[in-house]
CSV table of N, CA and C in Angstrom, one decimal:
chain,number,residue,atom,x,y,z
X,7,MET,N,93.9,87.1,90.8
X,7,MET,CA,95.2,87.8,90.7
X,7,MET,C,95.1,89.0,90.0
X,8,LYS,N,95.9,90.3,90.2
X,8,LYS,CA,95.7,91.4,89.7
X,8,LYS,C,96.3,91.3,88.3
X,9,GLU,N,95.8,91.9,87.2
X,9,GLU,CA,96.0,91.8,86.0
X,9,GLU,C,97.2,92.7,85.3
X,10,TYR,N,97.3,94.1,86.2
X,10,TYR,CA,98.0,95.1,86.1
X,10,TYR,C,99.0,95.4,87.1
X,11,LEU,N,100.1,95.2,87.4
X,11,LEU,CA,100.9,95.5,88.3
X,11,LEU,C,101.9,96.9,88.2
X,12,GLU,N,102.0,97.5,89.7
X,12,GLU,CA,102.6,98.5,89.6
X,12,GLU,C,104.2,98.5,89.4
X,13,CYS,N,104.5,98.9,88.4
X,13,CYS,CA,105.9,98.8,87.9
X,13,CYS,C,107.0,99.6,87.8
X,14,ALA,N,106.7,101.1,88.0
X,14,ALA,CA,107.4,102.2,88.1
X,14,ALA,C,106.9,103.6,88.6
X,15,SER,N,107.5,104.3,89.2
X,15,SER,CA,106.9,105.8,89.3
X,15,SER,C,107.6,106.8,88.7
X,16,VAL,N,107.1,107.7,88.4
X,16,VAL,CA,107.9,108.7,87.5
X,16,VAL,C,108.5,109.9,88.4
X,17,ILE,N,109.8,110.1,88.5
X,17,ILE,CA,110.0,110.9,89.6
X,17,ILE,C,110.3,112.5,89.2
X,18,ARG,N,110.6,112.4,87.8
X,18,ARG,CA,110.9,113.7,87.0
X,18,ARG,C,110.5,113.6,85.6
X,19,ILE,N,110.7,114.8,84.8
X,19,ILE,CA,110.9,115.0,83.6
X,19,ILE,C,112.4,115.3,83.1
X,20,HIS,N,112.6,114.8,82.0
X,20,HIS,CA,114.1,114.7,81.8
X,20,HIS,C,114.1,115.3,80.3
X,21,GLY,N,114.5,116.6,80.0
X,21,GLY,CA,114.6,117.3,78.7
X,21,GLY,C,113.6,117.7,78.2
X,22,LEU,N,113.5,118.3,76.8
X,22,LEU,CA,112.4,118.7,76.3
X,22,LEU,C,111.5,117.9,75.3
X,23,ASN,N,112.0,116.7,75.4
X,23,ASN,CA,111.1,115.8,74.3
X,23,ASN,C,110.3,114.7,74.8
X,24,GLY,N,110.0,115.2,76.1
X,24,GLY,CA,109.3,114.1,76.7
X,24,GLY,C,109.7,113.0,77.6
X,25,GLY,N,111.3,112.8,77.8
X,25,GLY,CA,111.7,112.0,78.7
X,25,GLY,C,111.2,111.9,80.1
X,26,LEU,N,111.2,111.0,80.5
X,26,LEU,CA,110.5,110.6,82.1
X,26,LEU,C,111.7,109.8,82.7
X,27,ILE,N,112.1,110.3,84.0
X,27,ILE,CA,113.1,109.5,84.9
X,27,ILE,C,112.2,108.9,86.1
X,28,VAL,N,112.3,107.5,85.8
X,28,VAL,CA,111.4,106.7,86.7
X,28,VAL,C,112.3,105.7,87.7
X,29,ASN,N,111.3,105.5,88.5
X,29,ASN,CA,112.1,104.4,89.6
X,29,ASN,C,111.4,103.2,89.4
X,30,HIS,N,112.0,102.1,88.9
X,30,HIS,CA,111.5,100.8,88.6
X,30,HIS,C,111.2,100.1,89.9
X,31,MET,N,110.2,99.3,89.6
X,31,MET,CA,110.1,98.0,90.7
X,31,MET,C,110.4,97.0,90.4
X,32,CYS,N,111.0,96.7,89.4
X,32,CYS,CA,111.3,95.2,89.0
X,32,CYS,C,112.6,94.7,89.7
X,33,ASP,N,112.7,93.5,89.5
X,33,ASP,CA,114.3,93.2,90.2
X,33,ASP,C,115.4,93.6,89.6
X,34,SER,N,115.4,94.0,88.4
X,34,SER,CA,116.4,94.3,87.7
X,34,SER,C,116.1,95.3,86.5
X,35,TYR,N,117.2,96.0,86.3
X,35,TYR,CA,116.8,96.9,85.3
X,35,TYR,C,116.6,96.0,83.9
X,36,GLU,N,117.4,95.2,83.9
X,36,GLU,CA,117.1,94.4,82.7
X,36,GLU,C,115.9,94.0,82.2
X,37,ALA,N,115.4,93.2,83.6
X,37,ALA,CA,113.6,92.9,83.3
X,37,ALA,C,113.0,94.0,83.1
X,38,PHE,N,112.9,95.4,83.6
X,38,PHE,CA,112.3,96.5,83.2
X,38,PHE,C,112.4,97.0,82.2
X,39,SER,N,113.5,96.9,81.4
X,39,SER,CA,114.2,97.2,80.1
X,39,SER,C,113.2,96.6,78.9
X,40,LYS,N,112.7,95.1,79.4
X,40,LYS,CA,112.3,94.3,78.4
X,40,LYS,C,110.8,94.5,78.1
X,41,ILE,N,110.2,95.5,79.0
X,41,ILE,CA,108.8,95.8,78.9
X,41,ILE,C,108.6,96.8,77.7
X,42,LYS,N,107.4,96.5,76.9
X,42,LYS,CA,107.5,97.3,75.7
X,42,LYS,C,106.0,97.9,75.8
X,43,THR,N,105.3,98.1,76.9
X,43,THR,CA,104.1,98.9,77.1
X,43,THR,C,103.8,99.0,78.5
X,44,LEU,N,103.6,100.4,78.9
X,44,LEU,CA,103.3,100.7,80.4
X,44,LEU,C,102.1,101.3,80.3
X,45,TYR,N,101.2,101.3,81.4
X,45,TYR,CA,99.9,101.9,81.6
X,45,TYR,C,100.0,102.8,82.6
X,46,LEU,N,99.0,103.9,82.1
X,46,LEU,CA,98.6,104.9,83.3
X,46,LEU,C,97.3,104.2,83.9
X,47,ARG,N,96.9,104.6,85.0
X,47,ARG,CA,95.5,104.1,85.3
X,47,ARG,C,94.9,105.4,85.9
X,48,ALA,N,93.6,105.3,85.2
X,48,ALA,CA,92.8,106.4,85.5
X,48,ALA,C,91.3,105.9,86.0
X,49,ASN,N,90.6,106.4,87.0
X,49,ASN,CA,89.1,105.9,87.0
X,49,ASN,C,89.1,104.5,86.6
X,50,GLY,N,90.1,103.6,87.3
X,50,GLY,CA,90.0,102.3,87.0
X,50,GLY,C,90.1,101.6,85.7
X,51,ALA,N,90.5,102.6,84.8
X,51,ALA,CA,90.8,102.1,83.4
X,51,ALA,C,92.4,102.1,83.0
X,52,TYR,N,93.0,101.4,82.2
X,52,TYR,CA,94.6,101.6,82.1
X,52,TYR,C,94.7,102.0,80.6
X,53,THR,N,95.2,103.1,80.5
X,53,THR,CA,95.5,103.4,79.3
X,53,THR,C,97.1,103.3,78.8
X,54,PRO,N,97.3,102.5,77.5
X,54,PRO,CA,98.6,101.9,77.4
X,54,PRO,C,99.6,103.1,76.9
X,55,LEU,N,100.8,103.0,77.2
X,55,LEU,CA,101.6,104.1,76.5
X,55,LEU,C,102.9,103.2,75.9
X,56,LYS,N,103.2,103.2,74.9
X,56,LYS,CA,104.3,102.4,74.0
X,56,LYS,C,105.4,102.9,74.1
X,57,VAL,N,106.5,102.1,74.7
X,57,VAL,CA,107.6,102.6,75.3
X,57,VAL,C,108.7,102.6,73.8
X,58,LYS,N,109.1,103.8,73.6
X,58,LYS,CA,110.0,103.8,72.5
X,58,LYS,C,111.2,103.6,72.9
X,59,LYS,N,111.7,103.8,74.0
X,59,LYS,CA,113.2,103.7,74.4
X,59,LYS,C,113.2,103.7,76.1
X,60,ILE,N,114.1,102.6,76.6
X,60,ILE,CA,114.4,102.9,77.9
X,60,ILE,C,115.9,102.6,78.2
X,61,SER,N,116.4,103.6,78.9
X,61,SER,CA,117.9,103.8,79.2
X,61,SER,C,118.2,103.7,80.6
X,62,PRO,N,119.4,103.4,81.0
X,62,PRO,CA,119.4,103.4,82.3
X,62,PRO,C,119.8,104.7,83.1
X,63,TYR,N,119.3,105.2,84.0
X,63,TYR,CA,119.7,106.5,84.6
X,63,TYR,C,119.9,106.5,86.1
X,64,LYS,N,121.2,106.6,86.5
X,64,LYS,CA,121.5,106.5,88.0
X,64,LYS,C,120.7,105.0,88.4
X,65,SER,N,120.0,105.4,89.4
X,65,SER,CA,119.6,104.0,90.2
X,65,SER,C,118.2,103.8,89.6
X,66,GLY,N,117.6,104.3,88.6
X,66,GLY,CA,116.3,104.1,87.9
X,66,GLY,C,116.6,103.9,86.4
X,67,ALA,N,115.8,104.7,85.6
X,67,ALA,CA,115.6,104.5,84.2
X,67,ALA,C,115.1,105.9,83.4
X,68,LEU,N,115.4,105.9,82.4
X,68,LEU,CA,115.0,107.2,81.6
X,68,LEU,C,114.1,106.3,80.3
X,69,VAL,N,112.9,106.9,80.4
X,69,VAL,CA,111.7,106.5,79.5
X,69,VAL,C,111.1,107.4,78.6
X,70,LEU,N,111.4,107.0,77.2
X,70,LEU,CA,110.6,107.7,76.3
X,70,LEU,C,109.5,107.0,75.9
X,71,PHE,N,108.4,107.6,75.6
X,71,PHE,CA,107.0,107.0,75.2
X,71,PHE,C,106.9,107.4,73.7
X,72,SER,N,105.9,106.9,73.0
X,72,SER,CA,105.8,107.2,71.4
X,72,SER,C,104.9,108.3,71.5
X,73,GLU,N,103.4,108.2,72.7
X,73,GLU,CA,102.6,109.3,72.8
X,73,GLU,C,103.1,110.3,73.8
X,74,ILE,N,104.3,110.6,74.1
X,74,ILE,CA,104.6,111.8,74.9
X,74,ILE,C,105.9,112.3,74.1
X,75,CYS,N,105.7,113.5,73.4
X,75,CYS,CA,106.7,114.1,72.7
X,75,CYS,C,107.5,115.5,73.2
X,76,ASP,N,106.8,116.1,74.1
X,76,ASP,CA,107.2,117.4,74.6
X,76,ASP,C,107.1,117.4,76.4
X,77,ALA,N,107.7,118.4,76.8
X,77,ALA,CA,108.0,118.4,78.3
X,77,ALA,C,106.6,118.6,79.1
X,78,ASP,N,105.6,119.4,78.2
X,78,ASP,CA,104.5,119.7,79.0
X,78,ASP,C,103.6,118.5,79.4
X,79,SER,N,103.7,117.7,78.2
X,79,SER,CA,102.9,116.4,78.2
X,79,SER,C,103.5,115.6,79.3
X,80,ALA,N,104.9,115.5,79.4
X,80,ALA,CA,105.7,114.7,80.1
X,80,ALA,C,105.4,115.2,81.9
X,81,THR,N,105.3,116.4,81.9
X,81,THR,CA,105.2,117.3,83.3
X,81,THR,C,103.8,116.6,83.9
X,82,ARG,N,102.8,116.4,83.1
X,82,ARG,CA,101.5,116.0,83.7
X,82,ARG,C,101.5,114.5,84.2
X,83,LEU,N,102.8,113.8,84.1
X,83,LEU,CA,102.9,112.5,84.3
X,83,LEU,C,104.0,112.1,85.7
X,84,ARG,N,104.2,113.5,86.1
X,84,ARG,CA,105.1,113.5,87.4
X,84,ARG,C,104.4,112.9,88.5
X,85,SER,N,105.0,112.2,89.3
X,85,SER,CA,104.5,111.6,90.3
X,85,SER,C,103.5,110.4,90.1
X,86,LYS,N,103.2,110.0,89.0
X,86,LYS,CA,102.4,109.2,88.6
X,86,LYS,C,102.9,107.9,88.6
X,87,THR,N,102.2,106.7,88.7
X,87,THR,CA,102.4,105.3,89.1
X,87,THR,C,102.4,104.9,87.5
X,88,LEU,N,103.2,103.9,87.0
X,88,LEU,CA,102.9,103.3,85.9
X,88,LEU,C,102.8,101.7,86.2
X,89,TYR,N,102.0,101.4,85.3
X,89,TYR,CA,101.9,99.9,85.4
X,89,TYR,C,102.1,98.9,84.2
X,90,ALA,N,102.1,97.7,84.5
X,90,ALA,CA,102.4,96.8,83.4
X,90,ALA,C,101.5,95.6,83.5
X,91,HIS,N,101.2,94.9,82.3
X,91,HIS,CA,100.5,93.9,82.3
X,91,HIS,C,101.2,92.7,82.9
X,92,ARG,N,100.9,91.6,83.8
X,92,ARG,CA,101.5,90.9,84.3
X,92,ARG,C,102.2,89.6,83.2
X,93,ASP,N,101.6,89.7,82.5
X,93,ASP,CA,102.1,88.7,81.0
X,93,ASP,C,103.2,89.2,80.5
X,94,ASP,N,103.5,90.7,80.5
X,94,ASP,CA,104.5,91.5,79.9
X,94,ASP,C,106.0,91.6,80.8
X,95,ILE,N,105.6,91.3,81.9
X,95,ILE,CA,106.7,91.3,82.9
X,95,ILE,C,107.8,90.2,83.2
X,96,PRO,N,108.8,90.1,82.8
X,96,PRO,CA,109.9,88.7,82.7
X,96,PRO,C,110.0,88.2,84.0
X,97,ILE,N,109.6,87.1,84.3
X,97,ILE,CA,109.7,86.4,85.8
X,97,ILE,C,110.3,85.1,85.4
X,98,ASP,N,111.4,84.7,86.4
X,98,ASP,CA,112.0,83.4,86.1
X,98,ASP,C,111.2,82.4,86.7
X,99,ASP,N,111.2,81.2,86.1
X,99,ASP,CA,110.6,80.0,86.7
X,99,ASP,C,110.6,79.9,88.1
X,100,GLY,N,109.6,79.5,88.8
X,100,GLY,CA,109.7,79.4,90.4
X,100,GLY,C,109.8,80.5,91.4
X,101,SER,N,109.6,81.8,90.5
X,101,SER,CA,109.6,83.1,91.2
X,101,SER,C,108.2,83.4,91.2
X,102,PHE,N,108.0,84.6,92.1
X,102,PHE,CA,106.3,85.0,92.0
X,102,PHE,C,106.5,86.6,92.2
X,103,PHE,N,105.5,87.1,91.9
X,103,PHE,CA,105.1,88.3,91.9
X,103,PHE,C,104.8,88.7,93.4
X,104,ILE,N,105.3,89.7,94.1
X,104,ILE,CA,105.1,89.8,95.5
X,104,ILE,C,103.8,90.2,95.8
X,105,VAL,N,103.1,90.9,95.0
X,105,VAL,CA,101.3,91.2,95.4
X,105,VAL,C,100.8,89.8,95.3
X,106,ASP,N,101.4,88.8,94.8
X,106,ASP,CA,100.7,87.4,94.7
X,106,ASP,C,100.7,86.7,96.2
X,107,LEU,N,102.1,87.0,96.8
X,107,LEU,CA,102.3,86.4,97.8
X,107,LEU,C,101.4,87.0,99.2
X,108,LEU,N,101.5,88.3,98.9
X,108,LEU,CA,101.0,88.9,100.3
X,108,LEU,C,99.7,88.2,100.8
X,109,GLY,N,99.4,88.0,102.0
X,109,GLY,CA,98.2,87.4,102.5
X,109,GLY,C,98.3,86.0,102.6
X,110,LEU,N,99.4,85.5,102.1
X,110,LEU,CA,99.4,83.9,102.0
X,110,LEU,C,99.7,83.3,103.6
X,111,ASP,N,99.0,82.3,104.0
X,111,ASP,CA,99.6,81.5,105.3
X,111,ASP,C,100.8,81.2,105.2
X,112,VAL,N,101.7,81.2,106.3
X,112,VAL,CA,103.1,80.8,106.4
X,112,VAL,C,103.1,79.8,107.7
X,113,PHE,N,103.6,78.6,107.1
X,113,PHE,CA,103.6,77.4,108.1
X,113,PHE,C,105.0,76.8,108.3
X,114,ASP,N,105.2,76.1,109.5
X,114,ASP,CA,106.3,75.3,109.6
X,114,ASP,C,106.4,74.3,108.9
X,115,ALA,N,107.6,74.3,107.9
X,115,ALA,CA,107.7,73.1,107.1
X,115,ALA,C,107.6,71.5,107.7
X,116,ASP,N,108.2,71.8,109.2
X,116,ASP,CA,108.1,70.4,109.7
X,116,ASP,C,107.1,70.0,110.5
X,117,SER,N,106.5,70.8,111.0
X,117,SER,CA,105.4,70.6,112.1
X,117,SER,C,104.1,70.7,111.4
X,118,GLY,N,104.0,71.8,110.3
X,118,GLY,CA,102.6,72.4,109.8
X,118,GLY,C,102.1,73.6,110.8
X,119,VAL,N,102.7,73.7,111.9
X,119,VAL,CA,102.1,74.9,112.5
X,119,VAL,C,102.0,76.3,111.7
X,120,ARG,N,101.0,76.9,112.0
X,120,ARG,CA,100.7,78.1,111.2
X,120,ARG,C,101.2,78.9,111.8
X,121,TYR,N,102.1,80.1,111.5
X,121,TYR,CA,102.7,81.2,112.0
X,121,TYR,C,102.0,82.3,111.9
X,122,GLY,N,101.1,82.3,110.8
X,122,GLY,CA,100.6,83.7,110.6
X,122,GLY,C,100.3,84.0,109.2
X,123,LYS,N,100.4,85.4,108.5
X,123,LYS,CA,100.2,85.7,107.0
X,123,LYS,C,101.2,86.5,106.8
X,124,LEU,N,101.6,86.4,105.6
X,124,LEU,CA,102.9,87.1,105.0
X,124,LEU,C,102.1,88.7,104.5
X,125,LYS,N,102.4,89.6,105.7
X,125,LYS,CA,102.0,91.0,105.6
X,125,LYS,C,102.8,91.9,104.6
X,126,ASP,N,103.9,91.8,104.3
X,126,ASP,CA,105.0,92.6,103.6
X,126,ASP,C,106.2,91.8,103.1
X,127,VAL,N,106.7,92.3,102.2
X,127,VAL,CA,107.9,91.9,101.7
X,127,VAL,C,109.1,93.4,101.7
X,128,ILE,N,110.0,93.2,102.4
X,128,ILE,CA,111.0,94.2,102.5
X,128,ILE,C,112.3,93.9,101.8
X,129,ASN,N,112.6,94.9,100.6
X,129,ASN,CA,113.9,94.7,99.7
X,129,ASN,C,114.9,95.3,100.6
X,130,SER,N,115.8,94.7,101.4
X,130,SER,CA,117.2,95.0,102.3
X,130,SER,C,118.2,95.2,101.2
X,131,GLY,N,118.3,94.9,99.9
X,131,GLY,CA,119.3,94.8,99.0
X,131,GLY,C,120.1,93.5,99.0
X,132,ALA,N,120.5,92.8,99.8
X,132,ALA,CA,121.0,91.6,99.8
X,132,ALA,C,120.1,90.6,99.6
X,133,GLN,N,118.8,90.6,100.1
X,133,GLN,CA,117.8,89.9,99.8
X,133,GLN,C,116.4,90.4,100.6
X,134,ASP,N,115.4,89.4,100.2
X,134,ASP,CA,114.0,90.0,100.5
X,134,ASP,C,113.9,89.5,102.1
X,135,ILE,N,113.1,90.3,102.6
X,135,ILE,CA,112.7,89.9,104.1
X,135,ILE,C,111.3,89.9,104.1
X,136,TYR,N,110.6,88.9,104.5
X,136,TYR,CA,109.4,88.3,104.9
X,136,TYR,C,109.0,88.9,106.0
X,137,VAL,N,108.0,89.7,106.1
X,137,VAL,CA,107.3,90.2,107.3
X,137,VAL,C,105.9,89.4,107.5
X,138,ILE,N,105.9,88.4,108.8
X,138,ILE,CA,104.8,87.8,109.1
X,138,ILE,C,104.1,88.1,110.1
X,139,GLU,N,103.2,88.5,110.0
X,139,GLU,CA,102.2,88.8,111.2
X,139,GLU,C,101.2,87.6,111.8
X,140,GLY,N,101.7,87.8,112.8
X,140,GLY,CA,100.7,86.5,113.8
X,140,GLY,C,99.4,86.9,114.0
X,141,ASP,N,98.7,85.9,114.7
X,141,ASP,CA,97.4,86.1,114.8
X,141,ASP,C,97.1,87.1,115.9
X,142,ASN,N,98.1,87.3,116.7
X,142,ASN,CA,98.0,88.0,117.8
X,142,ASN,C,98.5,89.5,117.7
X,143,GLY,N,98.7,89.6,116.2
X,143,GLY,CA,99.4,91.0,115.7
X,143,GLY,C,100.9,91.2,115.9
X,144,SER,N,101.7,90.2,116.3
X,144,SER,CA,103.1,90.2,116.4
X,144,SER,C,103.7,90.2,115.0
X,145,LEU,N,104.8,90.8,114.7
X,145,LEU,CA,105.5,90.7,113.5
X,145,LEU,C,106.8,90.0,113.7
X,146,SER,N,107.0,89.1,112.8
X,146,SER,CA,108.4,88.3,112.4
X,146,SER,C,109.2,88.6,111.3
X,147,TYR,N,110.5,88.6,111.2
X,147,TYR,CA,111.0,88.8,109.9
X,147,TYR,C,112.0,87.5,109.8
X,148,VAL,N,111.7,87.2,108.5
X,148,VAL,CA,112.3,85.8,107.9
X,148,VAL,C,113.1,86.2,106.7
X,149,PRO,N,114.5,86.2,106.7
X,149,PRO,CA,115.2,86.3,105.2
X,149,PRO,C,114.4,85.3,104.2
X,150,ALA,N,114.2,85.8,103.1
X,150,ALA,CA,113.8,84.9,102.2
X,150,ALA,C,114.9,84.2,101.2
X,151,ILE,N,115.6,83.6,101.9
X,151,ILE,CA,116.6,82.7,101.5
X,151,ILE,C,116.3,81.2,101.7
X,152,LYS,N,117.0,80.3,100.9
X,152,LYS,CA,116.6,78.8,101.0
X,152,LYS,C,116.7,78.0,102.2
X,153,GLU,N,117.6,78.8,103.1
X,153,GLU,CA,117.7,78.1,104.4
X,153,GLU,C,116.7,78.0,105.3
X,154,PHE,N,115.9,79.2,105.2
X,154,PHE,CA,114.7,79.4,105.8
X,154,PHE,C,113.1,79.3,104.9
X,155,VAL,N,113.1,79.5,103.8
X,155,VAL,CA,112.2,79.2,103.1
X,155,VAL,C,112.3,78.4,102.1
X,156,LYS,N,111.5,77.0,102.4
X,156,LYS,CA,111.5,75.8,102.1
X,156,LYS,C,110.6,75.9,100.7
X,157,GLU,N,109.5,76.3,100.7
X,157,GLU,CA,108.4,76.1,99.5
X,157,GLU,C,107.3,77.5,99.4
X,158,ILE,N,107.2,77.7,98.4
X,158,ILE,CA,106.2,78.7,98.3
X,158,ILE,C,105.2,78.1,97.3
X,159,SER,N,104.0,78.1,97.9
X,159,SER,CA,102.8,77.9,96.9
X,159,SER,C,101.5,78.7,96.7
X,160,LEU,N,100.9,79.2,95.6
X,160,LEU,CA,100.0,80.0,95.8
X,160,LEU,C,98.6,79.2,96.3
X,161,ASP,N,98.8,78.1,96.2
X,161,ASP,CA,97.4,77.4,96.9
X,161,ASP,C,97.8,76.8,98.4
X,162,LYS,N,99.1,76.3,98.5
X,162,LYS,CA,99.2,75.8,100.0
X,162,LYS,C,99.8,76.6,100.8
X,163,GLY,N,100.6,78.1,100.5
X,163,GLY,CA,100.9,79.0,101.4
X,163,GLY,C,102.3,78.7,101.4
X,164,ILE,N,103.2,79.3,102.3
X,164,ILE,CA,104.7,79.3,102.4
X,164,ILE,C,105.0,78.5,103.3
X,165,LEU,N,106.0,77.7,103.4
X,165,LEU,CA,106.7,76.9,104.5
X,165,LEU,C,108.0,77.4,104.5
X,166,ILE,N,108.3,77.5,105.7
X,166,ILE,CA,109.4,77.9,106.3
X,166,ILE,C,110.1,77.0,107.5
X,167,THR,N,111.5,77.1,107.7
X,167,THR,CA,112.1,76.5,108.7
X,167,THR,C,113.0,77.7,109.4
X,168,PRO,N,112.2,78.4,110.4
X,168,PRO,CA,112.8,79.2,111.3
X,168,PRO,C,113.8,78.8,112.2
X,169,ILE,N,114.9,79.6,112.8
X,169,ILE,CA,115.6,79.2,113.7
X,169,ILE,C,115.0,79.8,115.0
X,170,GLU,N,115.4,79.4,116.2
X,170,GLU,CA,114.9,79.7,117.6
X,170,GLU,C,114.9,81.2,118.1
X,171,GLY,N,113.9,81.5,117.9
X,171,GLY,CA,113.5,83.3,118.1
X,171,GLY,C,113.5,83.9,117.1
X,172,MET,N,113.2,83.4,116.3
X,172,MET,CA,113.0,84.4,114.7
X,172,MET,C,111.3,84.3,114.5
X,173,ILE,N,110.9,83.8,115.1
X,173,ILE,CA,109.0,83.7,115.0
X,173,ILE,C,108.6,84.0,116.6
X,174,GLU,N,108.0,85.2,116.5
X,174,GLU,CA,107.6,85.7,118.2
X,174,GLU,C,106.0,85.0,118.1
């Protein structure tokens, strides 16, 4: 499992004091706002940036770092990806990071038939959509709700109960 996870992307600078407007990739602003250290990745190494303040800003967040105090320093981070250590990201019990689910085998919960592997997760707003790639390359889309997704195990895979026509 990856130690550092993509957490936000820098959109632009804000003001002259080094503020950055970011789009966060967390489930909620509240979860993102609890992260106290974000990291920049360069040449395989992660450099920590101590979060001084996070505020909601439109659909993203305004972030101030202790190490970035002016617009010139902030400009160098434009379009960069920010990472968080997986242990610093708040996650509910029974929830998983998407990156950990990708590649898991997907099985029928009743018959045990293997449908393929989880290729992608699409956030549609109301709920996530699991994209399952069959061995023949076909793609199937399963809403990630309890009616269809019965169990998720990083060891055993994902167990689903699709309705007729859902899996190709």
